[in-house]
Coordinates of C-alpha atoms and ligand atoms in Angstrom, one line a residue:
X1 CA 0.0 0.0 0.0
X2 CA 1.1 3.8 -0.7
X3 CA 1.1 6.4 1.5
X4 CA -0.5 8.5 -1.2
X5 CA -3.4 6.0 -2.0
X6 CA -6.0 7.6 0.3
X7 CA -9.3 4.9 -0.6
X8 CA -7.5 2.2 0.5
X9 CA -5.5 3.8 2.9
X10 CA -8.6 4.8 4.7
X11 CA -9.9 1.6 4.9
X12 CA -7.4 0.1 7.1
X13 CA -4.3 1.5 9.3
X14 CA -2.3 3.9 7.3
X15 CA 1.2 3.3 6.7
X16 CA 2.2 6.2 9.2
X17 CA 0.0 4.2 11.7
X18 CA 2.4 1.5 11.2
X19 CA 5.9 4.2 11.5
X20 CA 8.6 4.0 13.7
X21 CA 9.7 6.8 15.8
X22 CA 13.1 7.2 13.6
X23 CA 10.4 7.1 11.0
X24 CA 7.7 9.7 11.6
X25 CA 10.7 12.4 13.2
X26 CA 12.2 11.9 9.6
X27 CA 9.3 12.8 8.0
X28 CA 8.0 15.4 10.6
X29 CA 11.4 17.3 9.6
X30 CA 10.9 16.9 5.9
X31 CA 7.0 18.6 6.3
X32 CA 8.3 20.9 8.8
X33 CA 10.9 22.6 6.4
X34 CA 8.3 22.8 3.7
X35 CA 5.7 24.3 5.8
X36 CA 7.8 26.8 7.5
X37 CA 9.1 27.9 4.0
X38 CA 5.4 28.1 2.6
X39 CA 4.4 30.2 5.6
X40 CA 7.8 32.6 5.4
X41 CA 7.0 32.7 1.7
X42 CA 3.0 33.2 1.5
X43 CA 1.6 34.9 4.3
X44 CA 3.4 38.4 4.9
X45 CA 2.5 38.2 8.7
X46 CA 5.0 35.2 8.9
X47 CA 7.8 36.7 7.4
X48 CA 7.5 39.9 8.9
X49 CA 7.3 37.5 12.4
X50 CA 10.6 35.5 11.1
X51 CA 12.1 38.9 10.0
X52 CA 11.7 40.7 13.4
X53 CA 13.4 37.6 15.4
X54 CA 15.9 36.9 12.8
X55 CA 15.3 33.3 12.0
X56 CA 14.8 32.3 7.8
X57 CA 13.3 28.9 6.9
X58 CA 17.0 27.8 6.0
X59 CA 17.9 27.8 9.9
X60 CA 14.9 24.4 10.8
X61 CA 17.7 21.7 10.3
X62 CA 16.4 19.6 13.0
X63 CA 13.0 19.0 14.6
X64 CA 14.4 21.0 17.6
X65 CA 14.9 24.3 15.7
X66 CA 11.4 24.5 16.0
X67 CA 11.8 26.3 19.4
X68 CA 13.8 29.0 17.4
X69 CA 10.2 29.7 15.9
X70 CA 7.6 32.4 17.0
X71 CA 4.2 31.4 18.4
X72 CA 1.1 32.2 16.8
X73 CA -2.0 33.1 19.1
X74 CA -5.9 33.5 18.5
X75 CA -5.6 37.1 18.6
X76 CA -3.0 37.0 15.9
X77 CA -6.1 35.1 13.9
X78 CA -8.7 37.9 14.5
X79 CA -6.3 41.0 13.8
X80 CA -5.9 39.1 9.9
X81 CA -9.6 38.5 9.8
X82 CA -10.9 37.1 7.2
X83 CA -7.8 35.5 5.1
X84 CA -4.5 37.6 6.4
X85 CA -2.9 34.6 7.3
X86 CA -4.1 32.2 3.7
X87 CA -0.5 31.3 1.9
X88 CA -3.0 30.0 -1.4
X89 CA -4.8 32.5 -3.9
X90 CA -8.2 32.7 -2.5
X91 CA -9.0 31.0 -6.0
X92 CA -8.0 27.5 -4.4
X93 CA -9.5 27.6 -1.3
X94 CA -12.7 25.7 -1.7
X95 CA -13.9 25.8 1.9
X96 CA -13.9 28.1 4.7
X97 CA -15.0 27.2 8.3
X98 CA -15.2 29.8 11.0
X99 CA -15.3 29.3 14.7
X100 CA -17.1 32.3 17.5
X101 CA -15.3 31.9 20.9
X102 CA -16.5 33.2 23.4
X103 CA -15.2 36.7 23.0
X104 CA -14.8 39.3 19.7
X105 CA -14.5 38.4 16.5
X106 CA -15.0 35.2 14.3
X107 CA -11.4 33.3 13.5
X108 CA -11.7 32.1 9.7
X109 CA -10.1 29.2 8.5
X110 CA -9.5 27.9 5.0
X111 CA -8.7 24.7 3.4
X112 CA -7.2 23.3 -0.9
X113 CA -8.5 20.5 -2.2
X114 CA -5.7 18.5 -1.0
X115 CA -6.1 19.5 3.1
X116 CA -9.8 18.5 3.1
X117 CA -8.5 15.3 1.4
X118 CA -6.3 14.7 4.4
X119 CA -9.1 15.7 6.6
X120 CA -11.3 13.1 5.0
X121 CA -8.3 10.6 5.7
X122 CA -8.0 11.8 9.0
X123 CA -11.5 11.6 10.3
X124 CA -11.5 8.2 8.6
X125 CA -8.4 7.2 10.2
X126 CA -9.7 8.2 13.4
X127 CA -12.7 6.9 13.2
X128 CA -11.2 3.1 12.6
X129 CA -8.8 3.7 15.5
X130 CA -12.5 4.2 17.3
X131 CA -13.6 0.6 16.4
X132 CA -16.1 2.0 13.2
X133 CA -16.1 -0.6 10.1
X134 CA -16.6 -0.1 6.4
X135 CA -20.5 -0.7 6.2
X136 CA -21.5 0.8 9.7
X137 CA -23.8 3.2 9.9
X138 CA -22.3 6.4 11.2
X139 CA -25.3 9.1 12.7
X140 CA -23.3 12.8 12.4
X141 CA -24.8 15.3 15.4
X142 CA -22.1 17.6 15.2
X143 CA -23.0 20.7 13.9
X144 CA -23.0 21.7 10.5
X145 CA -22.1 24.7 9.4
X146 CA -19.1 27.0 9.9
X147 CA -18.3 24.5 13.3
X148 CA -16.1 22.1 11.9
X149 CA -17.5 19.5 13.8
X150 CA -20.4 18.4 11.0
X151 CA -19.2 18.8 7.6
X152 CA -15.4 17.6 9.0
X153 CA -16.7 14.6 10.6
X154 CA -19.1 14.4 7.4
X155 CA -16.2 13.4 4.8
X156 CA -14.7 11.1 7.0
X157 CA -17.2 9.1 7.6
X158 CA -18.0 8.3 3.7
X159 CA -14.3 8.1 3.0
X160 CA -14.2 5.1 5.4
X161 CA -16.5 3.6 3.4
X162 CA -20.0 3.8 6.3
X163 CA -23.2 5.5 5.2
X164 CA -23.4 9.2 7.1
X165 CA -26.8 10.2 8.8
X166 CA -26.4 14.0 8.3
X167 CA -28.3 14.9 11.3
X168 CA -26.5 17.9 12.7
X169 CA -26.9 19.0 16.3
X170 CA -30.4 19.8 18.1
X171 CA -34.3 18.6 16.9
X172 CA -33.6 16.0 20.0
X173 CA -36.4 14.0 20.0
X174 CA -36.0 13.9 16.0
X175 CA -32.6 12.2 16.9
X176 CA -33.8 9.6 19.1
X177 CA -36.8 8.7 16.5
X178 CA -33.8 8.8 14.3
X179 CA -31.2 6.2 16.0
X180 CA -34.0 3.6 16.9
X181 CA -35.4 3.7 13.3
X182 CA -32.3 4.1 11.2
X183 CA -30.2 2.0 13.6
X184 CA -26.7 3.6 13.4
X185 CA -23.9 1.4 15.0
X186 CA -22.1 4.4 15.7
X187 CA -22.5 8.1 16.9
X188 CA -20.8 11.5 16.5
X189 CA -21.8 14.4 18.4
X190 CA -19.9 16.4 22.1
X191 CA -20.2 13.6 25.1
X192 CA -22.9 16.3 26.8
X193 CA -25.3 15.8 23.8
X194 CA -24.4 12.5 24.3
X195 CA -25.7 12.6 28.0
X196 CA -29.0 15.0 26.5
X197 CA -29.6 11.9 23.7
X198 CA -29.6 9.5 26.7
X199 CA -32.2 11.3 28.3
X200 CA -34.3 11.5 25.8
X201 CA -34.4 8.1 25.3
X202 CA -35.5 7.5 28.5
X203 CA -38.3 10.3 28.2
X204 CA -39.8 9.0 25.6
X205 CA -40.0 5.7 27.2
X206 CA -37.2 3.7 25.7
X207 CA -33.8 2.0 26.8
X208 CA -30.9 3.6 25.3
X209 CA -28.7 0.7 26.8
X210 CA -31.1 -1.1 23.7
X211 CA -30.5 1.1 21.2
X212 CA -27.8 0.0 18.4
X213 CA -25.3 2.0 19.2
X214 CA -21.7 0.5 19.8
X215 CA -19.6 3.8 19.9
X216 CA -19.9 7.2 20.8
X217 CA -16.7 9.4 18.9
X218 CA -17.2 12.3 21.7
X219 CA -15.2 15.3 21.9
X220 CA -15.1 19.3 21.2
X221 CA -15.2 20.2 24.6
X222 CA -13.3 18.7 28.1
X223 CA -14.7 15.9 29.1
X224 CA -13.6 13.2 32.5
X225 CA -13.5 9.5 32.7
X226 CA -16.1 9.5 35.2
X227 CA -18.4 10.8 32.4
X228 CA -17.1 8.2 30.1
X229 CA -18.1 6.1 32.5
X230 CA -21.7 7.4 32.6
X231 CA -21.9 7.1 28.9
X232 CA -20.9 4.0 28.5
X233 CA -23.0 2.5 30.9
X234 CA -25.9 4.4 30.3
X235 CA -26.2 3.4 26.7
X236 CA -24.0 0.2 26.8
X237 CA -21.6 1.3 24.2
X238 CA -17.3 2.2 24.4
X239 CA -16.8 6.0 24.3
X240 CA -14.4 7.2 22.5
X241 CA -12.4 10.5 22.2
X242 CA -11.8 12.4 19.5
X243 CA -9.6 15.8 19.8
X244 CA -9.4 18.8 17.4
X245 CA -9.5 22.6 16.9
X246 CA -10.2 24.8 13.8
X247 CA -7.1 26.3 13.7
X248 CA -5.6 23.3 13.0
X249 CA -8.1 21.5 10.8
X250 CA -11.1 20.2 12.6
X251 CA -11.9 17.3 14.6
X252 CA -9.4 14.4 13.7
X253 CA -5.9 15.6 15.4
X254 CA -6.2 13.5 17.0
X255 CA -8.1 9.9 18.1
X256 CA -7.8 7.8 20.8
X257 CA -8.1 4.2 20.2
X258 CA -11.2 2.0 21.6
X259 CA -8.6 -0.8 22.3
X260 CA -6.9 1.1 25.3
X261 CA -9.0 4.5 25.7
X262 CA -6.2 5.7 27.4
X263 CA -6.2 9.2 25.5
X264 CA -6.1 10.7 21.8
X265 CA -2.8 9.7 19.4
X266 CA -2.2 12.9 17.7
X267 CA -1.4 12.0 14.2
X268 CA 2.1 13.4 14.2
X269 CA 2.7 12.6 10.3
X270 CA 0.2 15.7 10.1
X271 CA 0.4 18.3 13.5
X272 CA 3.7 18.4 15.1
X273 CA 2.7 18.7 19.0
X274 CA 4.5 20.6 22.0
X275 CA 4.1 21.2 25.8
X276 CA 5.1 24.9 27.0
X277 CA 5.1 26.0 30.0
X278 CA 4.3 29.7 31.4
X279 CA 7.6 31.2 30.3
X280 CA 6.7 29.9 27.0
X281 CA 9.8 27.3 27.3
X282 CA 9.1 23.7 25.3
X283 CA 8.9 21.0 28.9
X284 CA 9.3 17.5 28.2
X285 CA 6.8 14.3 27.6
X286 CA 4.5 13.9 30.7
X287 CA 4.7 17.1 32.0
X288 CA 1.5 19.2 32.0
X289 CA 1.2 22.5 30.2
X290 CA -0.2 24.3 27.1
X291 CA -0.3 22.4 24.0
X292 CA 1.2 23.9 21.0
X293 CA 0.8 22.7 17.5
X294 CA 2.4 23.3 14.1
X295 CA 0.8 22.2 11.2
X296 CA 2.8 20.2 8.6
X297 CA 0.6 19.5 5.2
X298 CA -1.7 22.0 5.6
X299 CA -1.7 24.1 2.3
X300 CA -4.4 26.6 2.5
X301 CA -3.8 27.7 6.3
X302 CA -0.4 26.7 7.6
X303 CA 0.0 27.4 11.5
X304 CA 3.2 27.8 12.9
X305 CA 3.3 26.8 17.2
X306 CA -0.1 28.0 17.6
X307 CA -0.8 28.6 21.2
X308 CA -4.5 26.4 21.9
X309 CA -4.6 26.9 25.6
X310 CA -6.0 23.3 26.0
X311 CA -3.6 21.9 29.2
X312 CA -2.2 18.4 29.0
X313 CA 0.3 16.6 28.4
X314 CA 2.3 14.3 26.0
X315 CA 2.5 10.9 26.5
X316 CA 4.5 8.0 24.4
X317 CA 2.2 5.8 22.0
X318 CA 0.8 2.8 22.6
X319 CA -1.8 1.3 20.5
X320 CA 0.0 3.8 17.3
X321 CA 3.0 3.0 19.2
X322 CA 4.7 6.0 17.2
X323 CA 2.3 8.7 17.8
X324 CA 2.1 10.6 21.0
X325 CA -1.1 10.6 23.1
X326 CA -2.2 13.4 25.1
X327 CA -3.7 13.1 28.6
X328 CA -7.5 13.9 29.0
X329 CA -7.8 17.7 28.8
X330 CA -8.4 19.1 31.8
X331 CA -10.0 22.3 30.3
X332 CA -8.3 25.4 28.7
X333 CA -6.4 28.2 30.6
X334 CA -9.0 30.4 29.6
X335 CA -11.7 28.6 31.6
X336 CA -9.9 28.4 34.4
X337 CA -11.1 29.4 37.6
X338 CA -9.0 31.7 40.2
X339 CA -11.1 31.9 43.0
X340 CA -9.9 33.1 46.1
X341 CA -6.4 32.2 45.0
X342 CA -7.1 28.2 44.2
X343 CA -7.1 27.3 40.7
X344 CA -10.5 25.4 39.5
X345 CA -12.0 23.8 36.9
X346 CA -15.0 23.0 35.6
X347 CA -14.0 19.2 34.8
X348 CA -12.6 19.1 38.9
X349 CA -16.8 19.4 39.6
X350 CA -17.8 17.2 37.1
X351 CA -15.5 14.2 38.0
X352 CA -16.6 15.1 41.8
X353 CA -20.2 15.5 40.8
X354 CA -20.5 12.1 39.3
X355 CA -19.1 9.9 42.0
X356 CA -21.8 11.3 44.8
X357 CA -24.8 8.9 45.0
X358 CA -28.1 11.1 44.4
X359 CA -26.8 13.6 41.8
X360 CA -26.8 14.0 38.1
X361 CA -24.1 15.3 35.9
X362 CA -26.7 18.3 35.0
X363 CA -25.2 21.2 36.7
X364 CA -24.1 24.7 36.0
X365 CA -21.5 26.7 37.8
X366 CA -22.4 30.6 38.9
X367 CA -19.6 33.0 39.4
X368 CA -20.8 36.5 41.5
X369 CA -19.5 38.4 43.9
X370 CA -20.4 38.9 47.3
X371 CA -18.8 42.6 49.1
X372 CA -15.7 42.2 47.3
X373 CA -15.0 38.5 47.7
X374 CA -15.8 36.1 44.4
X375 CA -18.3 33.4 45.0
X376 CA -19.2 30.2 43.3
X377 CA -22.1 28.0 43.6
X378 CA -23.1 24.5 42.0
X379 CA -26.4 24.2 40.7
X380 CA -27.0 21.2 40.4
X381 CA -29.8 18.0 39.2
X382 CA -30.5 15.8 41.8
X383 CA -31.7 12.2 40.5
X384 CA -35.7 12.4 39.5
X385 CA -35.8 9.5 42.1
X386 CA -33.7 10.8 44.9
X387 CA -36.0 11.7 48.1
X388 CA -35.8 15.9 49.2
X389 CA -33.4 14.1 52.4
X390 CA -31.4 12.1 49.8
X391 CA -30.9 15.2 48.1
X392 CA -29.6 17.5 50.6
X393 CA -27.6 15.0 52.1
X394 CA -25.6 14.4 48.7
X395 CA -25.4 18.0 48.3
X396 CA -23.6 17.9 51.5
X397 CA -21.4 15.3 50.4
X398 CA -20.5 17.7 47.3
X399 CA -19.5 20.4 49.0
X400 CA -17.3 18.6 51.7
X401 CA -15.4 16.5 48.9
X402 CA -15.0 19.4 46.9
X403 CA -13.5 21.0 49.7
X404 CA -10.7 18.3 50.4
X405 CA -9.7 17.8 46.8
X406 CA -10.3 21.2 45.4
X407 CA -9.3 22.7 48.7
X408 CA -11.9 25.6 48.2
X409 CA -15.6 26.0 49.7
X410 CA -18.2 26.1 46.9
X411 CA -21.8 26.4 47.2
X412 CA -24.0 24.1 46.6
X413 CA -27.5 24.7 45.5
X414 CA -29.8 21.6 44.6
X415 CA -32.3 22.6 41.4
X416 CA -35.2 20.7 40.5
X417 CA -34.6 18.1 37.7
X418 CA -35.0 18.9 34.1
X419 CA -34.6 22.7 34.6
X420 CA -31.2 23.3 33.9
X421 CA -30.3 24.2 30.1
X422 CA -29.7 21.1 28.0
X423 CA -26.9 20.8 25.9
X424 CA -26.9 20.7 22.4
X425 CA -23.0 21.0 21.5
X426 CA -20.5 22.8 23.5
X427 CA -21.6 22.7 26.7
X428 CA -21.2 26.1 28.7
X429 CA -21.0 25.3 32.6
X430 CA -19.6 28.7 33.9
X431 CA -21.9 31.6 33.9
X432 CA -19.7 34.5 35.7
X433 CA -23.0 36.6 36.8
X434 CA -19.9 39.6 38.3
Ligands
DLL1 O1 -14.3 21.6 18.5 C1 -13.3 20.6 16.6 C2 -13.9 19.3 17.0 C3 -15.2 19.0 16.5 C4 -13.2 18.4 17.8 C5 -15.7 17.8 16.8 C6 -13.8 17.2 18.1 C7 -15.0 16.9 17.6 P1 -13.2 24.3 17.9 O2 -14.6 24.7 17.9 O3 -12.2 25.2 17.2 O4 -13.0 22.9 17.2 O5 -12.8 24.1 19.4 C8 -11.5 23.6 19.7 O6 -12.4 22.5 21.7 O7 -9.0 23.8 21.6 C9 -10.4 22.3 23.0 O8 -10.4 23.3 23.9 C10 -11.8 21.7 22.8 N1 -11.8 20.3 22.4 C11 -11.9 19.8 21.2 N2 -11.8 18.4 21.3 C12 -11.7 18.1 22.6 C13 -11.5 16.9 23.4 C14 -13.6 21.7 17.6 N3 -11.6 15.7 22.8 C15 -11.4 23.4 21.2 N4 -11.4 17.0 24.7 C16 -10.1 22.8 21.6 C17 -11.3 18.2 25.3 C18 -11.6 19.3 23.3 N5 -11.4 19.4 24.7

């Protein structure tokens, strides 16, 4: 098999699934000099960048000159909105994609022929790492439109050779109608749509632990292993997770694989990855810190050590022996919360949340101040069954074991279930009311 024969390639593990270390650094150096040249050469904001710190293309000899590079950061993105930072004629990019944040201005990305190709192969790759067959049904609720969550996901799943369900995200009930009449054996869509898909199930008076699911490909937003857990035993299926940002491509960095679900390979023959810590300085595999990626295929949109906030860590392979892993992310440092001089976040209350008998995973988090001191409360589902003493008991047992491990005191408010707002995508937990 080629490396360049992307049908059948697709269709089973890809020769750089199969790479030695010696083998993928080797290649990683030959993409790295090429993209660094098309960047320097294409998009003016790059070599002005290069210019200003004195470093030319000609100086990446080895994968370790990469640290000689500049980063590039979101805000770098919005001040060359639309297409500053396109190194193609506007001519060959056939798609854009666009993502909101939470702040300002949309970030635009753009992809050739050839990178939503690879993203095809990518998604498809991933998708086989998650256990999906040629033949299986594959029923798509990420969003379509400028997310690339939909239409990304979309090509990947009919270049592995499975029949898509378009479905996009919301219309719940229409999904459920959906999965038990269509019978998909798998399902894309974020792992708290998952948890809204469950429930609907159950509201409309069926089993989802029935249904003909076999894998969930979950991801777009921090998720824990107690909520893995959840999933997988609420609808009897393996959850999987999938990892992936705009800037970069899309869903389909990276993929964890359903044999060890022990985090998502990045596929290195495409995104070179790095761990920095807060002085910027690259730290070394298994140490936690910002991930960093530089792109090395992408035509349309190169991005040189873009800074994506998202805190982990690298980890060798394992099942893609080759290819890195990178620990479950524990949220971004944007969504971090200082409160009262401890650092929190919102995954720390969701894999507390889970383990307390009583309590749902449906809860918010309220930031507001109180004199001049920030204060936080959990609002939070208790089970439909619980009793009102059940209740306030596990609330009680929330707060206290937040307490020791978070080593802050939160409070905790119980709501009354089915109030709270229902995901349909990204999930947002923090509202900061201050
Ligand atoms: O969320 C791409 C995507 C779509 C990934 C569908 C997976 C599935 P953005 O909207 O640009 O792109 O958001 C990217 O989402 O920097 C992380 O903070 C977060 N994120 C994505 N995947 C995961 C994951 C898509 N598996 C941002 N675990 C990233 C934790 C994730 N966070």
């Amino acid at each position: 098999m080629s490396a360049t024969s992307p049908l059948t390639a697709a269709r089973g593990l890809h020769d750089a699934e199969r790479f030695t270390r010696p083998e993928l650094e080797a290649l990683q150096l030959e993409r790295l000099q090429w993209t660094v040249r098309h960047a320097y050469e294409n998009v003016p904001f790059y070599r002005n960048r290069f210019d200003e710190m004195g470093v030319h293309p000609s100086d990446i000899r080895q994968l370790s000159d990469i640290e000689r590079l500049p980063f590039t950061t979101k805000d770098d993105l919005r001040a060359n909105y639309p297409f500053g930072l396109f190194a193609v004629p506007m001519e060959d990019v056939r798609r854009v994609h666009a993502s909101s944040g939470t702040t300002g201005r949309l970030t635009v990305v753009g992809y050739t022929d050839r990178d939503l190709e690879n993203w095809a192969d990518l998604i498809a790759r991933s998708l086989y790492a998650s256990g999906v067959r040629p033949g299986w049904k594959v029923h798509n609720a990420y969003g379509y439109g400028l997310f690339t969550g939909g239409l990304g996901a979309h090509a990947g799943i009919e270049r592995l050779g499975c029949t898509v369900i378009p479905m996009s995200g919301g219309q719940t009930e229409k999904q459920v109608q959906l999965i038990n009449d269509f019978k998909p054996d798998a399902i894309m869509c974020t792992p708290s749509y998952l948890l809204t898909i469950a429930d609907a199930f159950e509201k409309a008076g069926l089993d989802p632990r029935e249904s003909s699911l076999k894998v969930a490909i979950c991801g777009a937003e921090p998720w824990t292993d107690s909520m893995r857990r959840e999933l997988e035993e609420r609808l009897n299926i393996k959850a999987v997770d999938i990892y992936g940002l705009s800037e970069m491509m899309g869903p389909g960095v990276g993929n964890e694989c359903v044999e060890t679900q022990d985090g998502p390979h990045i596929w290195e023959d495409h995104f070179l990855p790095e761990i920095i810590d807060e002085d910027l300085r690259q730290v070394v595999d298994g140490v936690q810190g910002e991930l960093v990626f530089t792109t090395l295929t992408k035509e349309a949109f190169p991005m040189i050590r873009y800074r994506t906030r998202d805190l982990t860590s690298l980890n060798p392979g394992t099942a893609r022996p080759a290819h890195r892993r990178i620990a479950k992310i524990t949220g971004r440092n944007d969504d971090m919360i200082i409160l009262r001089g401890v650092n929190l976040f919102p995954t720390q209350i969701e894999e507390i949340a889970l383990e307390v008998e009583h309590l749902t995973s449906h809860f918010i988090l309220e930031l507001s101040k109180r004199g001049t001191m920030d204060h936080l409360v959990v609002k939070i589902e208790p089970e439909v069954a619980a009793t009102g003493a059940e209740a306030d008991a596990a609330a009680k047992v929330l707060q206290k074991r937040i307490k020791d491990r978070a080593g802050t005191t939160l409070g905790v408010e119980l709501v009354a279930p089915g109030t709270l707002p229902r995901s349909e995508g990204k999930l947002k937990r923090l509202y900061d009311l201050r």
